[in-house]
mmCIF file of C-alpha atoms in Angstrom:
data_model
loop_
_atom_site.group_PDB
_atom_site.id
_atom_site.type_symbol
_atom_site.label_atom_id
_atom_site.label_comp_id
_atom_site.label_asym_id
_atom_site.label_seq_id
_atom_site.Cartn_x
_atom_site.Cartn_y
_atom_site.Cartn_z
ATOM 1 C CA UNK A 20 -17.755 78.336 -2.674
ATOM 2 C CA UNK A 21 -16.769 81.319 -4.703
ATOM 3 C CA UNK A 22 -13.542 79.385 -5.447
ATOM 4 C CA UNK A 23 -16.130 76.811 -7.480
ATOM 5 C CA UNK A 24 -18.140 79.708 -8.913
ATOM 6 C CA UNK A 25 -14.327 81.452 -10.362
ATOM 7 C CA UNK A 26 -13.541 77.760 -11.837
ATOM 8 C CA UNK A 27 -17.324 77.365 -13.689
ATOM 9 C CA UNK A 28 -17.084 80.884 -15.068
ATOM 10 C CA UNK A 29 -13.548 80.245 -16.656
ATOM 11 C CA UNK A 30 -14.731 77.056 -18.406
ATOM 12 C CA UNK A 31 -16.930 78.679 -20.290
ATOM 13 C CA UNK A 32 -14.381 81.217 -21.727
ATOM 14 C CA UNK A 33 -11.564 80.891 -24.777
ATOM 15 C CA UNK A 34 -8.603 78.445 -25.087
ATOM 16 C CA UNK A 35 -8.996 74.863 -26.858
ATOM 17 C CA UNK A 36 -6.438 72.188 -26.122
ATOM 18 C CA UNK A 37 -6.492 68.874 -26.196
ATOM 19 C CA UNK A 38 -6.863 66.845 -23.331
ATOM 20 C CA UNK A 39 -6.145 63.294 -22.053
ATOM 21 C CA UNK A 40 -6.979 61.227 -19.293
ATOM 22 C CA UNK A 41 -4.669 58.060 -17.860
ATOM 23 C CA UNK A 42 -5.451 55.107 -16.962
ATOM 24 C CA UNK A 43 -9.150 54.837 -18.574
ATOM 25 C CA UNK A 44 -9.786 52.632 -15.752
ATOM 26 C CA UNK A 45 -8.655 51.745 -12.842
ATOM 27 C CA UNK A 46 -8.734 48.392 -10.121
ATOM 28 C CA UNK A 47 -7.769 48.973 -6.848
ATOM 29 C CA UNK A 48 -8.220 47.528 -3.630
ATOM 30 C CA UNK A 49 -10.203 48.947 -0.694
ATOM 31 C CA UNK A 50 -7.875 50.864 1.466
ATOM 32 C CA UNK A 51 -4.997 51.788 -0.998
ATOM 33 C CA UNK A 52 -4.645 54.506 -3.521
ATOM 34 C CA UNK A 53 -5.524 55.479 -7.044
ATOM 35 C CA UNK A 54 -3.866 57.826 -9.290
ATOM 36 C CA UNK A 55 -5.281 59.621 -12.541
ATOM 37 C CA UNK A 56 -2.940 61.693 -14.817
ATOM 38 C CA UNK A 57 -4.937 64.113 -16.739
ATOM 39 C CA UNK A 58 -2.576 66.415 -19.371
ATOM 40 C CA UNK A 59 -3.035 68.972 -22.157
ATOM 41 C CA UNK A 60 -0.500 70.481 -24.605
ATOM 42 C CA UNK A 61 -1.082 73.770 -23.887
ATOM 43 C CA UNK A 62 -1.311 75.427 -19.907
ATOM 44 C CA UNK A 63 -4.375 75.852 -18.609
ATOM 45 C CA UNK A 64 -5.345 78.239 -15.599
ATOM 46 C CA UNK A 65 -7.993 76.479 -14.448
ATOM 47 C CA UNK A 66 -8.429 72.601 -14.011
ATOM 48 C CA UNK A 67 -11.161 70.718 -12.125
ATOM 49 C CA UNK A 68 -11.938 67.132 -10.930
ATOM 50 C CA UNK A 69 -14.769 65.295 -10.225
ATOM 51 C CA UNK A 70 -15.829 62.022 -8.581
ATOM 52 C CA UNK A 71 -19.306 60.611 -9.550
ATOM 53 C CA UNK A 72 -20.109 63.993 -11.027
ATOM 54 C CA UNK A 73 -19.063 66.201 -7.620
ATOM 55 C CA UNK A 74 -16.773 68.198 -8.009
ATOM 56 C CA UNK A 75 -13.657 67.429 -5.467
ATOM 57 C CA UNK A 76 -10.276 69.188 -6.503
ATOM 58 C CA UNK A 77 -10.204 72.718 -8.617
ATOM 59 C CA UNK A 78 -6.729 74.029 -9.784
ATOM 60 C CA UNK A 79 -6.464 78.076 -10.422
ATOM 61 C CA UNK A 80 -3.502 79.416 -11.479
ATOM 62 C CA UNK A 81 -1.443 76.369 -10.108
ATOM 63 C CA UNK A 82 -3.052 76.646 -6.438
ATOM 64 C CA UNK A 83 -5.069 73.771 -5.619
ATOM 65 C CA UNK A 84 -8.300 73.566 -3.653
ATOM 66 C CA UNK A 85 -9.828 70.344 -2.337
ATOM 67 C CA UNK A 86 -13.164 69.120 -0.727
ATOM 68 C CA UNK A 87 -11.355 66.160 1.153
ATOM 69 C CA UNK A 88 -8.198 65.244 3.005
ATOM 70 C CA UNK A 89 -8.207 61.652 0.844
ATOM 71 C CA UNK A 90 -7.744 63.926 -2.675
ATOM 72 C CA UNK A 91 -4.371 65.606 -3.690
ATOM 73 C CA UNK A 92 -2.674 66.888 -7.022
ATOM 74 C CA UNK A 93 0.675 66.701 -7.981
ATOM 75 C CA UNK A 94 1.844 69.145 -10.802
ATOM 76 C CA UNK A 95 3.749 67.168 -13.242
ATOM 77 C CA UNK A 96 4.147 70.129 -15.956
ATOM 78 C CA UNK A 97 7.092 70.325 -18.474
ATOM 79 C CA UNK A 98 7.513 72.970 -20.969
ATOM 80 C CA UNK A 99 5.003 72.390 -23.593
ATOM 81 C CA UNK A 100 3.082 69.936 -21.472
ATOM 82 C CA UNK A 101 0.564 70.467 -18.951
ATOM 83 C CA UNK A 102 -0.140 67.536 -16.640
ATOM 84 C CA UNK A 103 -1.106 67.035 -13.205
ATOM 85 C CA UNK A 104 -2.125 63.758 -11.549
ATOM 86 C CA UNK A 105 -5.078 63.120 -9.061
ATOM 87 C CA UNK A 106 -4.840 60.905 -5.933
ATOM 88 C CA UNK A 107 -7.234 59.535 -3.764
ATOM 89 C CA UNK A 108 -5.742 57.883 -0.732
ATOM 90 C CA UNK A 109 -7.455 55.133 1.748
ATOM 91 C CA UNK A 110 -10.163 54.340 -1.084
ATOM 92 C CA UNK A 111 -13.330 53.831 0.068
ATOM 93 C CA UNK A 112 -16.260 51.028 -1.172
ATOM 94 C CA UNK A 113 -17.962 54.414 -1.911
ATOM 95 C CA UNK A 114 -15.088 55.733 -4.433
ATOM 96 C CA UNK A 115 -16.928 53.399 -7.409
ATOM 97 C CA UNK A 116 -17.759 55.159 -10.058
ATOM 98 C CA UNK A 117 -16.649 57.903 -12.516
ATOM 99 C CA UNK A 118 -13.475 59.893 -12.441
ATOM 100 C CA UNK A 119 -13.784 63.222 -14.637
ATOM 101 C CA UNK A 120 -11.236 65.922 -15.789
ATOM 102 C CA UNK A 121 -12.276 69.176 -16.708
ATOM 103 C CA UNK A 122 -10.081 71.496 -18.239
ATOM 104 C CA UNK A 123 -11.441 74.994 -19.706
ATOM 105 C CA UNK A 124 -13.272 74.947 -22.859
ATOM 106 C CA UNK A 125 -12.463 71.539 -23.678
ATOM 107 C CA UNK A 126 -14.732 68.385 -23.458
ATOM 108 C CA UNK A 127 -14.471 66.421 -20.021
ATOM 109 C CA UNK A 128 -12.075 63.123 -19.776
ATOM 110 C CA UNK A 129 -13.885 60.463 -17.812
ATOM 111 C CA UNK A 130 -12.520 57.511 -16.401
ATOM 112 C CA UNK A 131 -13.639 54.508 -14.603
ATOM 113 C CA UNK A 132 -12.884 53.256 -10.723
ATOM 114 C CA UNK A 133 -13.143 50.248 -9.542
ATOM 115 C CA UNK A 134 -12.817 49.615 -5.540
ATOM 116 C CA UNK A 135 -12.334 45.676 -4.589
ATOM 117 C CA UNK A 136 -12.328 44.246 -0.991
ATOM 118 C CA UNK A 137 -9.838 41.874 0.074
ATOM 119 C CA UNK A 138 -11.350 39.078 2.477
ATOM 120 C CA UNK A 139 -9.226 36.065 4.401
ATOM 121 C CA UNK A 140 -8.558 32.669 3.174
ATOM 122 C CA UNK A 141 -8.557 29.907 5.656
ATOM 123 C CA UNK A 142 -8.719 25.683 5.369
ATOM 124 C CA UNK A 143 -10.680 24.642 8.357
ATOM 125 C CA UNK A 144 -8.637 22.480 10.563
ATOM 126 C CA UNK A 145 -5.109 21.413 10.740
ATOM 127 C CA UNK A 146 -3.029 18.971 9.090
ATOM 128 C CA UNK A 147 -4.062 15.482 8.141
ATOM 129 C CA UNK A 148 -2.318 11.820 8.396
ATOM 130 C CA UNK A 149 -4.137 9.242 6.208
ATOM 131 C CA UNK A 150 -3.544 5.685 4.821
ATOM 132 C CA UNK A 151 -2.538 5.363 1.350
ATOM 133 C CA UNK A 152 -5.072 5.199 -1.243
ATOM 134 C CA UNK A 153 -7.488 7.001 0.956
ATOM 135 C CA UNK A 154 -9.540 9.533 -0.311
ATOM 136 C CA UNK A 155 -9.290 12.530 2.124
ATOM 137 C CA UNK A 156 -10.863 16.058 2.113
ATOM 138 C CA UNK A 157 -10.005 19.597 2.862
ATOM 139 C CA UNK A 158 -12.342 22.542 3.183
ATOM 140 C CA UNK A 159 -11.360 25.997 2.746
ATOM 141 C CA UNK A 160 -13.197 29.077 3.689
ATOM 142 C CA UNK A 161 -12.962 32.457 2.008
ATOM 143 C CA UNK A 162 -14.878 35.262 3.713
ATOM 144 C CA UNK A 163 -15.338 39.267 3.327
ATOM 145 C CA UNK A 164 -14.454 39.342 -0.271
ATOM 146 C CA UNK A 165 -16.033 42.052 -3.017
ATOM 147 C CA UNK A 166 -16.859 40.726 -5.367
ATOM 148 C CA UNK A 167 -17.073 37.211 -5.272
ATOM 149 C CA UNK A 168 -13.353 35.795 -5.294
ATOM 150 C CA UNK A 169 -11.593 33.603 -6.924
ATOM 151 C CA UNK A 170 -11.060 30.191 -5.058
ATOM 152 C CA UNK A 171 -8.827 27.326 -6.021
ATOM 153 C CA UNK A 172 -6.492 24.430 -4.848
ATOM 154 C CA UNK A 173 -2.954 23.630 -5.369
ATOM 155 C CA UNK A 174 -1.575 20.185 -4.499
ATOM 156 C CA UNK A 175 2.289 20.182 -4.367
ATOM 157 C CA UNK A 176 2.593 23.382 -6.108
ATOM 158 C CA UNK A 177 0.443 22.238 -8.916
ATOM 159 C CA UNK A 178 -3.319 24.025 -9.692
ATOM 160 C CA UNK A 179 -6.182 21.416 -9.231
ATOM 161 C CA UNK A 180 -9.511 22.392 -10.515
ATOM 162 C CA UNK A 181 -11.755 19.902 -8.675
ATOM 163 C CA UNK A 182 -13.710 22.524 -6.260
ATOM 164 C CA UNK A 183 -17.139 22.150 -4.767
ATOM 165 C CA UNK A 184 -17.455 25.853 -4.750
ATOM 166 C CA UNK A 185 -20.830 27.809 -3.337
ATOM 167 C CA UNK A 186 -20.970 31.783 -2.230
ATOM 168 C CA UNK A 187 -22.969 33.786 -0.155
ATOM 169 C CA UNK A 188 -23.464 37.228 -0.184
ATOM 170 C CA UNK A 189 -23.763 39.036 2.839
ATOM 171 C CA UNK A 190 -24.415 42.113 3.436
ATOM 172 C CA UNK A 191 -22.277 44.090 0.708
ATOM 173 C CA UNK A 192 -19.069 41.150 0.418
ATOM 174 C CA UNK A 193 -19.045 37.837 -0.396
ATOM 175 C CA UNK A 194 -18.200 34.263 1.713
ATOM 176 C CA UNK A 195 -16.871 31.372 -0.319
ATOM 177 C CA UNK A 196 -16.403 27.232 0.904
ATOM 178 C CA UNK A 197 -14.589 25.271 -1.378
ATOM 179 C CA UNK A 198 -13.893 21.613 -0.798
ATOM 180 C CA UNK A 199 -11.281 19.366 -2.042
ATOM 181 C CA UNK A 200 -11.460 15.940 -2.119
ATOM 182 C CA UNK A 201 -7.857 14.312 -3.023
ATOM 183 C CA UNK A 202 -6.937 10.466 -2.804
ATOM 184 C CA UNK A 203 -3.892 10.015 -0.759
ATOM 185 C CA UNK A 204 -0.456 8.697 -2.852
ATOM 186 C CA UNK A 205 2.272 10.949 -0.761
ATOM 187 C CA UNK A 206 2.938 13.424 1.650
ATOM 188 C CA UNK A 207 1.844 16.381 0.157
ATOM 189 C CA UNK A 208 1.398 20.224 0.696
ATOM 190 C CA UNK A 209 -2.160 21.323 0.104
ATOM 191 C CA UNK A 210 -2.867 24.789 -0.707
ATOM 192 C CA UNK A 211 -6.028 26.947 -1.113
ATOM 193 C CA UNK A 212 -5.422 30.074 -3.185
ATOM 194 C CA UNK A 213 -8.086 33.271 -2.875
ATOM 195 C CA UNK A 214 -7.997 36.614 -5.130
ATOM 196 C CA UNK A 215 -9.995 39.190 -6.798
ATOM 197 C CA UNK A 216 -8.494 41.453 -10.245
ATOM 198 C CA UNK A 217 -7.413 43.828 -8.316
ATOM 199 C CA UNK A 218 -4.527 41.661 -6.419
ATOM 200 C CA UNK A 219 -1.283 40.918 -8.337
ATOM 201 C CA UNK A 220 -0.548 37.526 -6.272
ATOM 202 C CA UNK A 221 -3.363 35.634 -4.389
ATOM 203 C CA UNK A 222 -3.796 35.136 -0.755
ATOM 204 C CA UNK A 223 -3.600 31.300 0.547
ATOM 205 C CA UNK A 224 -3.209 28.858 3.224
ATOM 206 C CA UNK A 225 -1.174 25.941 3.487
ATOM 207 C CA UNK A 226 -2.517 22.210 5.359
ATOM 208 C CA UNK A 227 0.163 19.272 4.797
ATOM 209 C CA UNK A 228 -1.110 15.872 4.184
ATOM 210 C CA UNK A 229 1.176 12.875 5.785
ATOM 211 C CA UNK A 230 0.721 9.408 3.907
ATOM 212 C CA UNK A 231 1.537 6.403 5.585
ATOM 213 C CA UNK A 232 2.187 2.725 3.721
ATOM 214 C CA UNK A 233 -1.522 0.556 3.570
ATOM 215 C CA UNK A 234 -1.701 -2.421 6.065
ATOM 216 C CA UNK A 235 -0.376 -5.477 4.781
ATOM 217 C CA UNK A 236 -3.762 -8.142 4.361
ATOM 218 C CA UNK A 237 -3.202 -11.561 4.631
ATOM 219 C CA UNK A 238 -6.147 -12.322 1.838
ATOM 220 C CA UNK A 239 -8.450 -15.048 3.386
ATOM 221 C CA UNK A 240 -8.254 -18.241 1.929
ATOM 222 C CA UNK A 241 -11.031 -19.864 -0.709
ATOM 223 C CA UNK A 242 -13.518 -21.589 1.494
ATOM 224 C CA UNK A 243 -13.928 -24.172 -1.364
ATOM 225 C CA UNK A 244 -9.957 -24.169 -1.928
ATOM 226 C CA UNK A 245 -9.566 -24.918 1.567
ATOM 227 C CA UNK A 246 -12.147 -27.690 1.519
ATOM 228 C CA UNK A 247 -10.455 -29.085 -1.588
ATOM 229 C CA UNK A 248 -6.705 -29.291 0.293
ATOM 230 C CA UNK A 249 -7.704 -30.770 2.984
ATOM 231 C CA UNK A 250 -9.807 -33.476 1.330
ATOM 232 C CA UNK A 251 -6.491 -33.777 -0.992
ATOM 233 C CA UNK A 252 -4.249 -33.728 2.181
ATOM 234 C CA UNK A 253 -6.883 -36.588 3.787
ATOM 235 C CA UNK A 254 -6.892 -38.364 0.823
ATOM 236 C CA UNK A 255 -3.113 -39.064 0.175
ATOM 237 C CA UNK A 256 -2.667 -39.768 4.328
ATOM 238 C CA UNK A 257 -5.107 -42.320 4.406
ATOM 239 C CA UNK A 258 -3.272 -44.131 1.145
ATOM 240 C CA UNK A 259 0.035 -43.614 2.754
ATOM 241 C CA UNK A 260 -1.275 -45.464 5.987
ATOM 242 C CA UNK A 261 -2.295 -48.017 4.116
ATOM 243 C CA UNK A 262 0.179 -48.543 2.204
ATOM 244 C CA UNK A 263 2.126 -48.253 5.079
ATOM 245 C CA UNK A 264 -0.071 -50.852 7.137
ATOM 246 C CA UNK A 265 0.391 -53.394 3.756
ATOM 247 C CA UNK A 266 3.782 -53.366 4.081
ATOM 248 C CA UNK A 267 3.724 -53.623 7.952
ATOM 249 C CA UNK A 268 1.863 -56.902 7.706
ATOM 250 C CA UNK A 269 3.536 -58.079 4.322
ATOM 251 C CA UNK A 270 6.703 -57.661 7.128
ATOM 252 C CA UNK A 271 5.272 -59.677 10.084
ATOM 253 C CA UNK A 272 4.143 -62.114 7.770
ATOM 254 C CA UNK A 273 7.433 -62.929 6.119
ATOM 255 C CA UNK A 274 8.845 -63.004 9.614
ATOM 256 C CA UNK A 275 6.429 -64.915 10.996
ATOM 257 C CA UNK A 276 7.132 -67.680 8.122
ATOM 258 C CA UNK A 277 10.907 -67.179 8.416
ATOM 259 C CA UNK A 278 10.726 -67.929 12.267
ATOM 260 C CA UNK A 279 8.320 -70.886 11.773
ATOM 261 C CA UNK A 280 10.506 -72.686 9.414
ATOM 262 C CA UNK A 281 13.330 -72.141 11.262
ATOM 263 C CA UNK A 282 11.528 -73.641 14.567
ATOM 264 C CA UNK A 283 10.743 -76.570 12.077
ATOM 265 C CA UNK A 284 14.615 -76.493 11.398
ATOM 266 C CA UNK A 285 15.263 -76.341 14.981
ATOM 267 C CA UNK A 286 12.607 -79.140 15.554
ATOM 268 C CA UNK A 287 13.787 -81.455 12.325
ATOM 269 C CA UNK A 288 17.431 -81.426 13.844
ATOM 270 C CA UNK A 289 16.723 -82.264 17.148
ATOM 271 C CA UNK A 290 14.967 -85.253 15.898
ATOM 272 C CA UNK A 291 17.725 -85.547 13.709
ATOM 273 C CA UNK A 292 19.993 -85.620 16.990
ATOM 274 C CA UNK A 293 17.779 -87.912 19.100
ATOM 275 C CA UNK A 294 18.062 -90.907 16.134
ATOM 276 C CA UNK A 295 21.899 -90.283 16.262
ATOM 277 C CA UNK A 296 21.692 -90.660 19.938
ATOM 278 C CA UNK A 297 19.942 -93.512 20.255
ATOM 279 C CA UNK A 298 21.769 -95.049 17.225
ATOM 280 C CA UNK A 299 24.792 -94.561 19.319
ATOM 281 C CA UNK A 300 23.812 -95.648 22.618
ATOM 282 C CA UNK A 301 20.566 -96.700 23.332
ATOM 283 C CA UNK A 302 19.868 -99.087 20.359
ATOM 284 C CA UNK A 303 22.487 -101.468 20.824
ATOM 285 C CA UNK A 304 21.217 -103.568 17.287
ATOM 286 C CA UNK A 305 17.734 -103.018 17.992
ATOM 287 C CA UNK A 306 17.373 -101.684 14.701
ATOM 288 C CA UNK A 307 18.446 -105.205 13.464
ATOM 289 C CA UNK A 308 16.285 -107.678 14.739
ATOM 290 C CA UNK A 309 18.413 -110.247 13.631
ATOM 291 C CA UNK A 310 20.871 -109.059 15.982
ATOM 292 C CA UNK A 311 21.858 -111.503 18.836
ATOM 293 C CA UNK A 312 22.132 -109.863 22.363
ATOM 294 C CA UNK A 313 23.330 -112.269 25.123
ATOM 295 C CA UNK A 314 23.288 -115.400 23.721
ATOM 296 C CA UNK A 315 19.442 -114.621 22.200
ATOM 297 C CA UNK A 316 18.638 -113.358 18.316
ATOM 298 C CA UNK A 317 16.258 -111.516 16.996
ATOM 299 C CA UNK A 318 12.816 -111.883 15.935
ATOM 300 C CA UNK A 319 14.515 -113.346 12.568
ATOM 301 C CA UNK A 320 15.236 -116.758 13.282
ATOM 302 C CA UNK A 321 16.206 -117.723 9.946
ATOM 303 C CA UNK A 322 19.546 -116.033 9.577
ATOM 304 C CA UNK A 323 21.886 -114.073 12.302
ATOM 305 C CA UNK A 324 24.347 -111.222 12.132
ATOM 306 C CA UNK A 325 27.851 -111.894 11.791
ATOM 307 C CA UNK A 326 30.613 -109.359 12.020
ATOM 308 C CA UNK A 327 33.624 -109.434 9.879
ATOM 309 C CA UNK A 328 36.901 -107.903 11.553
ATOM 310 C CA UNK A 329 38.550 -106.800 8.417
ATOM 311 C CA UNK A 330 41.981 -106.762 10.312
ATOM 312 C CA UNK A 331 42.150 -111.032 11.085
ATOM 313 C CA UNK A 332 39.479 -111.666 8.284
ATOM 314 C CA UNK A 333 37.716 -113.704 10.948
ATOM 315 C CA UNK A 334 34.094 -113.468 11.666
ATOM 316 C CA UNK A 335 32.918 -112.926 14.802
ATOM 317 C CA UNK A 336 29.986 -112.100 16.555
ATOM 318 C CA UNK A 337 29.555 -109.152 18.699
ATOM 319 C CA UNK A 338 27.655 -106.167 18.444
ATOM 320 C CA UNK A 339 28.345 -102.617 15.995
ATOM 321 C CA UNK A 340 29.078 -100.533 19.078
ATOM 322 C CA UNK A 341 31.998 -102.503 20.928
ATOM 323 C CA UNK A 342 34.952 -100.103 19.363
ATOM 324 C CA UNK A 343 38.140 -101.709 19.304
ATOM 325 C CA UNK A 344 39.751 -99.749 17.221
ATOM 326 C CA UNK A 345 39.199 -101.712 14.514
ATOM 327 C CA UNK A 346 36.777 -100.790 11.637
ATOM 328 C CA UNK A 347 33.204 -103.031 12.100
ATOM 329 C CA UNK A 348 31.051 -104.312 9.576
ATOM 330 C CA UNK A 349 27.839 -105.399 10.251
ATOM 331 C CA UNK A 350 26.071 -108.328 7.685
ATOM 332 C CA UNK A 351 22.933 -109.634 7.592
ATOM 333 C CA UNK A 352 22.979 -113.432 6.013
ATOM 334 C CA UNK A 353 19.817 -114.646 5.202
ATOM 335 C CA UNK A 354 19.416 -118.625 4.599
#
């Protein structure tokens, strides 16, 4: 305490310098460190820090005094320059605020601190398979984040915008859902991406999405069409039988003509054949009724037949079939 008291009283004495403070703020993440650099061009014997107004690190004649394990100096002092730079390790939620240098007699150097909480990143559920051209979706969780993160998607390495995005705060951090809704075209990696300003790179988790090749569909056929063909398809069978039963009887007709007129050929012969028969043979002159068979003539009794034997050019009587070897005429003399 008296230590404090020393440092007050020598602010208040002699000695202007000037006096600078680096960074003017500062972004870190809960947990790591900061670091302040605060430097004059002249040395000063005493030097005092404060957090939020308290008063946490005093430097007197280049011994240091500290309220908290967390806080340290490091003297960083060339000739001509006098610098030292403040750390606070493990920083706490609590650290926000201001971050003050006091060096004697001059006007305090304030900065700003900013303490961010890193949360976890998650898409619910594993990978997917899907049919192509099916729109699939992927839901990503982002939870214990201060303040509210940053949530996107990547699709093959490229940023997508499209994010149903809502956040709840509770307690003193944030929980984020973002969905994703992508139309399958190929195997894919699917990414969702969470950060806050003070992390360099963002956190993420990785899903892969496995396409496979639509269903061929046999597309139904036209009612109407179908209706259409097979009155088409009815149409040209029937005229084909027919056509084909015309020339079916046109056939048996022609041979039913062809084998009647040869039967009447047949028919006309053998007649043909029984008048030479009987001409031969069974007539004996009865076509000549002036013909005189045993000593009687025929029904002519006005004239008779004679027969000339060409070879003795006497005439003779006898009848047209007695074959002697000698060519027979038959005459007819009518007196």
């Amino acid at each position: 305490m008296d230590v404090f008291i020393l440092s007050l009283f020598l602010l208040t004495i002699g000695g202007v310098s000037a006096q600078v403070i680096e960074p003017q703020s500062a972004v870190v993440l809960k947990g790591s460190q900061a670091r302040f650099n605060c430097s004059t061009t002249q040395a000063q014997p005493v030097m005092t820090w404060l957090m939020n107004g308290l008063l946490v690190v005093n430097i007197q004649q280049n011994s240091v005094y500290n309220s908290d394990g967390r806080f340290a100096l490091t003297n960083f002092s060339t000739p001509g320059s006098f610098k030292w730079e403040f750390m606070i390790t493990n920083v706490l939620r609590g650290d926000n605020g201001t971050v003050t240098c006091q060096i004697f007699n001059v006007a305090p150097q304030t900065s700003t601190l900013s303490v961010q909480e890193r949360g976890s990143v998650a898409i619910i559920g594993g990978n997917q398979t899907t049919t192509e051209g099916v729109q699939t979706t992927f839901q990503c969780q982002a939870l214990g984040w201060y303040p509210e993160p940053t949530v996107s998607w990547s699709v093959n390495g490229v940023g997508v915008n499209t994010c149903n995005n809502t956040s709840v705060a509770q307690g003193n951090v944030f929980n984020n859902n973002c969905t994703l809704s992508v139309t399958a075209a190929k195997n894919s990696s699917v990414q969702c991406l969470a950060k806050v300003s003070a992390m360099s790179t963002p956190d993420s988790d990785t899903r892969f999405l496995t396409v496979v090749p639509k269903p061929t569909i046999v597309p139904k056929p036209n009612i109407r069409d179908q209706t259409i063909l097979i009155a088409v398809t009815v149409a040209f069978s029937a005229a084909a039988l027919l056509f084909l039963l015309i020339v079916l009887i046109i056939i048996c007709c022609r041979r039913k003509r062809e084998k009647s007129s040869y039967e009447e050929e047949v028919r006309r012969a053998q007649l043909q054949a029984q008048h030479r028969s009987r001409a031969r043979g069974d007539g004996h002159g009865r076509d000549n009724r002036g013909y005189a068979r045993d000593g009687h003539y025929g029904d002519n009794h006005n004239g008779g037949v004679w027969h000339t034997n060409q070879s003795n050019k006497h005439q003779r009587a006898y009848p047209m079939d007695d074959y002697s070897g000698t060519r027979n005429n038959r005459h007819l003399t009518m007196v």
